[in-house]
Coordinates of C-alpha atoms and ligand atoms in Angstrom, one line a residue:
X1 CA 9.6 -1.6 -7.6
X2 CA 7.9 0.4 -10.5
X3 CA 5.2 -2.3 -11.2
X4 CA 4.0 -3.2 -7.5
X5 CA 0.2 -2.7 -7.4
X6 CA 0.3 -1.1 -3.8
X7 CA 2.7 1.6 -2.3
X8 CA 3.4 -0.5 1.3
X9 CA 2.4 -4.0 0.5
X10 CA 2.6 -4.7 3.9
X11 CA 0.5 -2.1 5.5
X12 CA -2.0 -2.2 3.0
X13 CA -2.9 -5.7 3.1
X14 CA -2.9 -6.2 6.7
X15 CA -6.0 -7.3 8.1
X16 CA -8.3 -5.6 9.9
X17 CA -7.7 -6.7 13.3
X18 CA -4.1 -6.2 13.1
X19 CA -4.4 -2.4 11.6
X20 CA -6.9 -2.2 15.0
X21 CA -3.9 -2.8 16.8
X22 CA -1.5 -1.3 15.1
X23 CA -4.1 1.9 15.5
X24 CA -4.2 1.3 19.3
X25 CA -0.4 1.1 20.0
X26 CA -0.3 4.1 17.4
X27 CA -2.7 6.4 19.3
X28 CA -1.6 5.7 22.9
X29 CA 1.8 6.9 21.9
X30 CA 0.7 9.8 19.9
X31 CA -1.7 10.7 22.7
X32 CA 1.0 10.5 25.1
X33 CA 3.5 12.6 23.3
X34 CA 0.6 15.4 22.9
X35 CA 0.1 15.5 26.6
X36 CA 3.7 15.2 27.4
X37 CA 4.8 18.2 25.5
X38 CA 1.7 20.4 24.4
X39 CA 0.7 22.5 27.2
X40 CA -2.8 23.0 25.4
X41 CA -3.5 19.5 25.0
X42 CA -2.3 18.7 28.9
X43 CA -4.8 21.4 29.8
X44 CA -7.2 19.8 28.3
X45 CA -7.0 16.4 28.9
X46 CA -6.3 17.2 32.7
X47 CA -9.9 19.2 32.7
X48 CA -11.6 15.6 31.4
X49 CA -9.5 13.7 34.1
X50 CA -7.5 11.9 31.3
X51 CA -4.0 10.4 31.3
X52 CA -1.8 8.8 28.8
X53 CA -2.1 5.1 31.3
X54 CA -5.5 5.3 31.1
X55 CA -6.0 4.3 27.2
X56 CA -6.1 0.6 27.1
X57 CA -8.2 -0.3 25.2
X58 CA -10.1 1.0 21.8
X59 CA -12.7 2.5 23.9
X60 CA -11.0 4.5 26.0
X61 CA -10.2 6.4 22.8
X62 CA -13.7 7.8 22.9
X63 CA -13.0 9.2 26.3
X64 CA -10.4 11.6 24.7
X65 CA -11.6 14.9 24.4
X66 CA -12.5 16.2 20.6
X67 CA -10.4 19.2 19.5
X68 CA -12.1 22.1 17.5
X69 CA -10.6 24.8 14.9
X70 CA -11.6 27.1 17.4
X71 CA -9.7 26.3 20.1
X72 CA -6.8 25.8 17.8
X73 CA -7.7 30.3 17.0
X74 CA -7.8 30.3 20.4
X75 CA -4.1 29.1 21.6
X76 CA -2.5 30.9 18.6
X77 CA -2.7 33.8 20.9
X78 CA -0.3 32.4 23.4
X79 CA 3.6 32.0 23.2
X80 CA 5.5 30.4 21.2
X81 CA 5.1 32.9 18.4
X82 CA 3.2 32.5 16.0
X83 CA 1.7 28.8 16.9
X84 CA 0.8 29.0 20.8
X85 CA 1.1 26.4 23.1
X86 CA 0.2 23.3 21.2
X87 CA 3.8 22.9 19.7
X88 CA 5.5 20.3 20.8
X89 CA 8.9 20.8 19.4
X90 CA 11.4 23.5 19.6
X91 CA 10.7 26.2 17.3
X92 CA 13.7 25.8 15.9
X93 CA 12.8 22.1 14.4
X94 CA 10.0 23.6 13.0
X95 CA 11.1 23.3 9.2
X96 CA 7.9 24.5 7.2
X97 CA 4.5 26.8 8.1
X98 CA 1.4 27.1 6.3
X99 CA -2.3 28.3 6.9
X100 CA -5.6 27.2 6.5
X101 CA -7.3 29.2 3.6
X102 CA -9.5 30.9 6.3
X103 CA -12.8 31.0 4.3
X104 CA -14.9 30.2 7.8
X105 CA -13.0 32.5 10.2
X106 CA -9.1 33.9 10.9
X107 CA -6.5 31.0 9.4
X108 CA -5.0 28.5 11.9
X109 CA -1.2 28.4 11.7
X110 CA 0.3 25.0 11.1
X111 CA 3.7 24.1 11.8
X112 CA 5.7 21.0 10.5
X113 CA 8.7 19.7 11.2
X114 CA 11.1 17.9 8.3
X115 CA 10.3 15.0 9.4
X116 CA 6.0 15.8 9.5
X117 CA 6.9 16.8 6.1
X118 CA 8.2 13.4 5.0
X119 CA 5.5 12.2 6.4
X120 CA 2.9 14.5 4.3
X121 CA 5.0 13.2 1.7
X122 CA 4.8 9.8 2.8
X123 CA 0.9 9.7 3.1
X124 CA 0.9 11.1 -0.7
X125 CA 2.6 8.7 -2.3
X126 CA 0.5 6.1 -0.8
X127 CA -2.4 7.9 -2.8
X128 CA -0.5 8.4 -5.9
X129 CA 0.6 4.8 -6.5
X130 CA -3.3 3.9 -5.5
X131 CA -4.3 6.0 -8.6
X132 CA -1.7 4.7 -10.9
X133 CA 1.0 6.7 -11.0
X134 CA 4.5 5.1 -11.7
X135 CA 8.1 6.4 -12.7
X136 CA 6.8 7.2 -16.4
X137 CA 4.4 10.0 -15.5
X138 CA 5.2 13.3 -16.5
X139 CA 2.8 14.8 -13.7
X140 CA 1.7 18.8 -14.7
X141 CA 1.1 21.0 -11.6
X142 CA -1.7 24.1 -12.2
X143 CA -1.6 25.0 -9.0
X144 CA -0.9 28.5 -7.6
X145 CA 2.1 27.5 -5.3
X146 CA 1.6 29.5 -2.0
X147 CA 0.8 29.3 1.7
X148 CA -2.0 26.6 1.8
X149 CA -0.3 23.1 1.5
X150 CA -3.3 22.0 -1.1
X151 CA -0.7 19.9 -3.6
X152 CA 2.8 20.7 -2.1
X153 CA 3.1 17.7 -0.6
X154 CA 1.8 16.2 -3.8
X155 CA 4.0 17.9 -5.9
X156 CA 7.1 16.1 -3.6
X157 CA 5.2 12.4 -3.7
X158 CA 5.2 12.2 -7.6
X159 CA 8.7 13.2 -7.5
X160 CA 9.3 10.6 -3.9
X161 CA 7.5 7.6 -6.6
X162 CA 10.0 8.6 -9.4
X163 CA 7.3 10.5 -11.7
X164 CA 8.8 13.7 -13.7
X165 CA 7.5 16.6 -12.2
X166 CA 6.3 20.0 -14.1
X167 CA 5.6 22.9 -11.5
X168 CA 2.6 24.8 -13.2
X169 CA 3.4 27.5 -10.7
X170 CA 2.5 31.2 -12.1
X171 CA 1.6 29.9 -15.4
X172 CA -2.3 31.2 -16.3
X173 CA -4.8 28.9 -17.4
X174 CA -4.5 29.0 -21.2
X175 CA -0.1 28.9 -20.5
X176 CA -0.7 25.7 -18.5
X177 CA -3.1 24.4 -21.0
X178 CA -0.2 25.2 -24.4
X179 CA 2.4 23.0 -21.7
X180 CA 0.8 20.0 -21.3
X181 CA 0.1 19.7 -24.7
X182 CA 3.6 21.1 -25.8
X183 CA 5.5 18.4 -22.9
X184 CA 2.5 15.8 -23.5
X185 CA 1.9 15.4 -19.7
X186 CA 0.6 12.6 -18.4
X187 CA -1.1 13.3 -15.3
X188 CA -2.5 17.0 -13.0
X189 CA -3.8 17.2 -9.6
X190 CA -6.5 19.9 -8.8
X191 CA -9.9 20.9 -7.7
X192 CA -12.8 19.8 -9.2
X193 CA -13.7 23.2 -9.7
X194 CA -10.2 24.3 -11.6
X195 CA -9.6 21.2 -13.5
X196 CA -13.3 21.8 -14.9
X197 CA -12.9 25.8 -15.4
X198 CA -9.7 24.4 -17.4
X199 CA -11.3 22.2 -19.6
X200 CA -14.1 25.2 -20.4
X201 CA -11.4 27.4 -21.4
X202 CA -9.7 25.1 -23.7
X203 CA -13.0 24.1 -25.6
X204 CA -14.2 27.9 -25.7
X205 CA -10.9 30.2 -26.1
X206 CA -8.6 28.3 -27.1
X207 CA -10.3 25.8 -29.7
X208 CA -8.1 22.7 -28.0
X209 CA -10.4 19.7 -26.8
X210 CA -8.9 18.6 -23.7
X211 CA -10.1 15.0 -24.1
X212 CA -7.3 14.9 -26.8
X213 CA -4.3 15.8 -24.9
X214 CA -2.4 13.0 -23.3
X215 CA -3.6 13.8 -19.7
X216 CA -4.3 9.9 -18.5
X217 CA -5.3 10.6 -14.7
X218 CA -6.3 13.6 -12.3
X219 CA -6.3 13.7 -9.1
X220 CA -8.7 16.0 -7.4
X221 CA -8.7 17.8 -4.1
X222 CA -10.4 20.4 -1.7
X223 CA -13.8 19.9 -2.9
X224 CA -16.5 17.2 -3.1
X225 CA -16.8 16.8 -6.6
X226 CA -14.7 13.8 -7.5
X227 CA -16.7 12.2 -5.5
X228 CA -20.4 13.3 -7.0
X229 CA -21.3 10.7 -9.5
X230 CA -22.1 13.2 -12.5
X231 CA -19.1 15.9 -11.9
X232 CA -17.0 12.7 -11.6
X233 CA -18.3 11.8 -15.3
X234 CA -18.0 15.7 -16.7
X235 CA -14.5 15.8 -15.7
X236 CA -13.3 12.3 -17.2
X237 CA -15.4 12.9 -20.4
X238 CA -13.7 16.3 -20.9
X239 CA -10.2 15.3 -20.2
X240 CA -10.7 11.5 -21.6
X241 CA -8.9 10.8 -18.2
X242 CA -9.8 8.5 -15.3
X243 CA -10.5 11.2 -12.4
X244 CA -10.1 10.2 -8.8
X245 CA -10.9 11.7 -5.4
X246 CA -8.2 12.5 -2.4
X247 CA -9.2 14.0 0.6
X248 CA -7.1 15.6 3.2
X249 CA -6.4 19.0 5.2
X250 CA -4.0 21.0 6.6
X251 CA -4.1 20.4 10.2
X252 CA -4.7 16.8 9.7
X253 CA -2.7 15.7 6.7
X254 CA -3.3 13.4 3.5
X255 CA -5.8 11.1 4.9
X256 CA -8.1 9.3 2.2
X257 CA -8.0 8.6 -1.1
X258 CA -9.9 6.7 -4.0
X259 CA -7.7 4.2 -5.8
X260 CA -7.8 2.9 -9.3
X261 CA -10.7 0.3 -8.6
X262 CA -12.8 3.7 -8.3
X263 CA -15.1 1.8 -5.9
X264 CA -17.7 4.9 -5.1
X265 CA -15.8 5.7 -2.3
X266 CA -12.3 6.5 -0.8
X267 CA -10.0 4.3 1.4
X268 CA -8.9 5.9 4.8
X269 CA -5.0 5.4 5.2
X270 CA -5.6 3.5 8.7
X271 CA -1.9 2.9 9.1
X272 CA -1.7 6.5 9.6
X273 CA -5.0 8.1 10.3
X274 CA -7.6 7.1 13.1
X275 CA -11.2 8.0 11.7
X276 CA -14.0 7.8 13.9
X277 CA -18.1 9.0 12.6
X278 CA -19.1 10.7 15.7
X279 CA -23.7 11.4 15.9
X280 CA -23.9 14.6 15.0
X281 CA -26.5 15.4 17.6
X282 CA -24.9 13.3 20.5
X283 CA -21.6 12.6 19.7
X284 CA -22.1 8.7 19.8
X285 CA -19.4 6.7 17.9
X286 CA -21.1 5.0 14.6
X287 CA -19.0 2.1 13.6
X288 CA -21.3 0.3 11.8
X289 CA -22.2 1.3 7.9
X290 CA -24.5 3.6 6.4
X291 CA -25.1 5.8 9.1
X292 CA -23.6 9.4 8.2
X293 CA -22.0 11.2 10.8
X294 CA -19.4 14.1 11.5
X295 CA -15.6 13.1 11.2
X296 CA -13.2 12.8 14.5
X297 CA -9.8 12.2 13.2
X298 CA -6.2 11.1 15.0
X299 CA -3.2 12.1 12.7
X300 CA -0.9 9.0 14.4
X301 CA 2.0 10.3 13.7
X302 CA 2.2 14.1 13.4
X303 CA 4.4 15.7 15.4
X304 CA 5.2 19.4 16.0
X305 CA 1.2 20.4 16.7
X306 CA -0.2 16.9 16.9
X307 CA -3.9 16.5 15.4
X308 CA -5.2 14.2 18.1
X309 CA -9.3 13.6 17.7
X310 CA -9.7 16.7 16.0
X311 CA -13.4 17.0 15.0
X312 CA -13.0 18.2 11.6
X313 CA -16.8 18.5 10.7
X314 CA -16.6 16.1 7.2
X315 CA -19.6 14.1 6.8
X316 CA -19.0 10.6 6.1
X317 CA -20.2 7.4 6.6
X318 CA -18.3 3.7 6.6
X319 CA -19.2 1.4 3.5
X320 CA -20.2 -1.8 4.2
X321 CA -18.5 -3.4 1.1
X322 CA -14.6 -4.6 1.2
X323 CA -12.4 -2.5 -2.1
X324 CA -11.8 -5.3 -5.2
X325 CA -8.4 -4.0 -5.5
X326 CA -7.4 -5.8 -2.2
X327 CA -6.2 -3.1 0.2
X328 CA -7.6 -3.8 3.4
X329 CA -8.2 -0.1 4.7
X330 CA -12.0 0.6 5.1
X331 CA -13.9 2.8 2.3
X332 CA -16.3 5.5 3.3
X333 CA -18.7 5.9 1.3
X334 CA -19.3 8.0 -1.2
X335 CA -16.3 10.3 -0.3
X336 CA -17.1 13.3 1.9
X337 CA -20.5 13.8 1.3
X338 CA -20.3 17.6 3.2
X339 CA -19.3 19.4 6.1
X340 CA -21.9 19.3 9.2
X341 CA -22.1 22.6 8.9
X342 CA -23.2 23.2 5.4
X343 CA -26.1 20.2 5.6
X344 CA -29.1 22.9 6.9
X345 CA -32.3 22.6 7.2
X346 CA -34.1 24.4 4.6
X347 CA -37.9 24.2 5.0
X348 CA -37.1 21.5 7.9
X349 CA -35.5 19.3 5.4
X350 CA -32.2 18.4 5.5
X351 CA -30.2 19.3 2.5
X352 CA -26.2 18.5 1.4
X353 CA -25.3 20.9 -1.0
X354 CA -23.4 18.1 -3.2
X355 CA -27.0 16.5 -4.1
X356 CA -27.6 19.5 -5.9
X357 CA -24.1 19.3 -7.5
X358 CA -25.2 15.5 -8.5
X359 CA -28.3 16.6 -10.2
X360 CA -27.5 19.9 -12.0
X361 CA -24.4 18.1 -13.4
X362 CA -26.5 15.1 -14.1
X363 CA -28.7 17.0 -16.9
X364 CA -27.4 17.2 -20.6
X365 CA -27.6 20.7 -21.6
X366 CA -26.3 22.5 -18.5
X367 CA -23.2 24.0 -18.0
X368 CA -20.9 23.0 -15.2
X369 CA -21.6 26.2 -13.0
X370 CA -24.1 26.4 -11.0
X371 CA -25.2 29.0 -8.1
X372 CA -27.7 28.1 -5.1
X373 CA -29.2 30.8 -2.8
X374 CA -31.0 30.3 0.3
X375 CA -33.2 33.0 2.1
X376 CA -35.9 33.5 4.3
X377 CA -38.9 35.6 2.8
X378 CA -42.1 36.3 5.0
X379 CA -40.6 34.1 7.2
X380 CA -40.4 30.7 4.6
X381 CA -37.1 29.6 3.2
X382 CA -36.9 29.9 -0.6
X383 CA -34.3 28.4 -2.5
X384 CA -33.3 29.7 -5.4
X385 CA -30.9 27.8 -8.2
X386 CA -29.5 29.7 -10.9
X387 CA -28.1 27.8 -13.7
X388 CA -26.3 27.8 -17.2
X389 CA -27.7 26.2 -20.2
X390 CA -25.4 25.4 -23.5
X391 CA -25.3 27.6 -26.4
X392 CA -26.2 24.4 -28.3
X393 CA -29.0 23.4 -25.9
X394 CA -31.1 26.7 -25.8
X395 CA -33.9 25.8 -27.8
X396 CA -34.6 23.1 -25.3
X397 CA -34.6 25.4 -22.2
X398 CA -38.3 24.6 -21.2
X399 CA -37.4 20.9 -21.2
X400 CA -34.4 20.9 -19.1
X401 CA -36.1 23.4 -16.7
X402 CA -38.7 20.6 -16.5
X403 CA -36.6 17.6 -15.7
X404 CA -34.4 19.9 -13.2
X405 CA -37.0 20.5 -10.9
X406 CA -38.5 16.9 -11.3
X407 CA -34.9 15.4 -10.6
X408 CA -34.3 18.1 -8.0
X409 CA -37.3 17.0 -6.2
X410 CA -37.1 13.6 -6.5
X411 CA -33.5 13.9 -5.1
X412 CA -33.7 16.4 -2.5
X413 CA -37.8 16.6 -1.4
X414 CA -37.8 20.2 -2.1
X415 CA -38.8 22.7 -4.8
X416 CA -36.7 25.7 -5.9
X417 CA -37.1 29.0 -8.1
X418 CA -35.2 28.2 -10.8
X419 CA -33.7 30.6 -13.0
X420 CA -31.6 30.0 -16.4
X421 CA -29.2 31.9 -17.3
X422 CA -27.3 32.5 -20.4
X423 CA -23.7 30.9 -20.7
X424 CA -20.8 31.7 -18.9
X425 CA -23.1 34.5 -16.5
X426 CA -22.4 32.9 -13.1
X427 CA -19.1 33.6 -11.2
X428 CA -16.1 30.9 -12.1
X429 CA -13.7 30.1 -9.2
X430 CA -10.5 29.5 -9.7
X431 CA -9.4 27.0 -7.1
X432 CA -12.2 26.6 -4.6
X433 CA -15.8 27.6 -5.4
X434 CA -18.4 29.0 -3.4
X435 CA -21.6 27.9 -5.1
X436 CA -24.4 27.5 -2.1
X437 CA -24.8 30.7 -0.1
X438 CA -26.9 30.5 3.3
X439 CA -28.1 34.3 3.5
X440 CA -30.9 32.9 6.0
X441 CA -27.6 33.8 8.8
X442 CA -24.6 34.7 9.1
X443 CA -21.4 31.5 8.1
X444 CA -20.5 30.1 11.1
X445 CA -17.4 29.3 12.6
X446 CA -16.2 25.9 11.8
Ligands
LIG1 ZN1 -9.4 0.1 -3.4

């Protein structure tokens, strides 16, 4: 068992047409328990004159109505207590609750039952094995374990594959840092953001260069950056580790991940997950490659408050190449690439926030940190980009400042006010950052 290359042989070599079907069956049934026993859904499947018989084929799916976080605010209001009328079990089967971390608007509630939570557990290990770990890890944990499920269900895969587990719970930074080098851990799980903040207080306070510690493999979560070429690079060159990307969310579950081929994108679990790219202007389905679009995903076997073409707002786009390492789940490419609400216009050009991320990390001489600030003065948008240079790079600040804005405009057809700062100035986040701020209006809802 410990040496099979994938997790579910069978489901992850099965071809194409077959996980189609297997899709199908899975979504009729899922769609059918939703409207059987979620009041919500009924509602609003009855408005778009939708039934459970009428899904027969693949393209009835896009018939289904799309689901949005507001509505999900929306029926939290209404009985049962506290998750409103999109449960679909008693509320007694309801084994475990968590939130979404609310940074666009109140939290949504999110119910699972024990078996949704085997199943969270279930779609991690699938990930895990991808990225190579086996019954030898000793896996460290610096996560803050609380109400958000980011790494819980993590945390129970690597101990479901057999790895040794080491809950970094309430340890800070610098305590977590002394244990994996006292227990020689093997592999952590985090965001971009932490895993790099980590790594910048072991080289600065602590005189320990990560990169020599035994940490083989990271897995990274709840942002972009594992997926961004150069923050990719920063991370493995300061850990000496092979980083790789997972996506997922709470009221979806563990749905993509980048496996140990690291093929510039991440597979979709298809057994389990129905992704459609949805226009972001009309809504038309994109199922041809390299065309970006917003995400609509099925969760095909979530039960207690099912996740049933739930627009989640990820921007993402199919790859058109197969994966080397022979599972047969498609890639998208790139990873996430944003959320449709963060890709603005900004002097009526479209900009993703992670191209800036690719090219301030791209530059030697910068720090990792970075800060982007967009506002409209006299009626034009400025953009403003603060960033850090290295103490050992500050005699060269004229030439990085050059090669930033070439790069930057090269990359993202606009110019910026840059301004360089001195190191360690800008904020540091400790799980999830908040580099690009919008002040043009106010966040919306997503
Ligand atoms: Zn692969």
């Amino acid at each position: 068992m410990s040496e099979q290359k994938y997790w579910n042989p069978v489901l992850e070599t099965l071809p194409q047409e077959k996980l189609r079907q297997l899709q199908l069956k899975k979504f009729q049934k899922i769609f059918k328990w939703a409207y059987d026993h979620s009041k919500f859904h009924r509602r609003l499947y009855n408005q778009a004159g939708i039934k459970p018989e009428d899904i027969i084929s693949f393209a009835d799916i896009a018939r289904v109505p799309t689901v949005e976080k507001s509505m999900m605010r929306d029926i939290q209001r209404k009985d049962p207590f506290p998750y409103g009328d999109a449960l679909c079990v008693p509320l007694e089967e309801v084994t475990v609750f968590r939130q979404t971390s609310g940074t666009t608007g109140q939290p949504v509630y999110q119910p699972d039952t024990w078996q949704d939570w085997e199943w969270w557990m279930e779609c991690w290990s699938y990930i895990l094995w991808a990225q190579g770990y086996r019954p030898r890890d000793r896996v460290f944990i610096p996560f803050g374990y609380n109400i958000f499920v980011a790494f819980w269900a993590g945390h129970y895969a690597a101990e479901k594959i057999g790895c040794e587990v080491i809950p970094g719970g309430v340890l800070d930074t610098k305590a977590r840092i002394l244990k994996i080098q006292e227990l020689k851990a093997t592999a952590m799980m985090g965001t971009p953001t932490y895993i790099l903040g980590m790594a910048e207080t072991a080289r600065m306070k602590m005189n320990i260069d990560p990169s020599e510690l035994t940490i083989n493999k990271i897995t990274c979560a709840g942002e972009c950056g594992a997926s961004i070429p150069s923050t990719k690079k920063r991370l493995e060159e300061a850990w000496g580790a092979k980083v790789f990307d997972h996506a997922g969310a709470t009221e979806i579950g563990a749905w993509s991940f980048e496996c140990q081929d690291q093929p510039g994108g991440m597979h979709v679990n298809e057994a389990f997950f129905l992704v459609e790219i949805a226009d972001v202007e009309t809504g038309e389905i994109i199922a041809e490659p390299g065309r970006r679009g917003k995400m609509i995903i099925t969760a095909l076997d979530r039960q207690a408050q099912p996740c049933v073409r739930f627009d989640s707002k990820d921007v993402i786009e199919w790859s058109a190449e197969a994966c080397s390492c022979g599972r047969t789940s498609r890639l998208i490419k790139g990873g996430v690439v944003g959320r449709a609400d963060d890709i603005t216009k900004v002097k009526g050009v479209l900009l993703a926030p992670s191209a800036i991320e690719e090219v301030v990390r791209n530059i030697d001489g910068l720090g990792d940190e970075y800060e982007v600030i967009v506002e409209r003065i006299d009626d034009a948008d400025r953009i403003k980009l603060r960033v850090e240079v290295l103490p050992e790079a500050q005699d060269q600040c004229r030439l990085i400042e050059g090669e930033l804005a070439d790069q930057l405009r090269l990359k993202t057809n606009l110019r910026y006010d840059l301004e360089i700062c001195g190191c360690e100035t800008l904020p540091r986040y400790e799980v999830k950052a908040k580099r690009f701020k919008d002040l043009r209006h106010k966040p919306k809802e997503d």
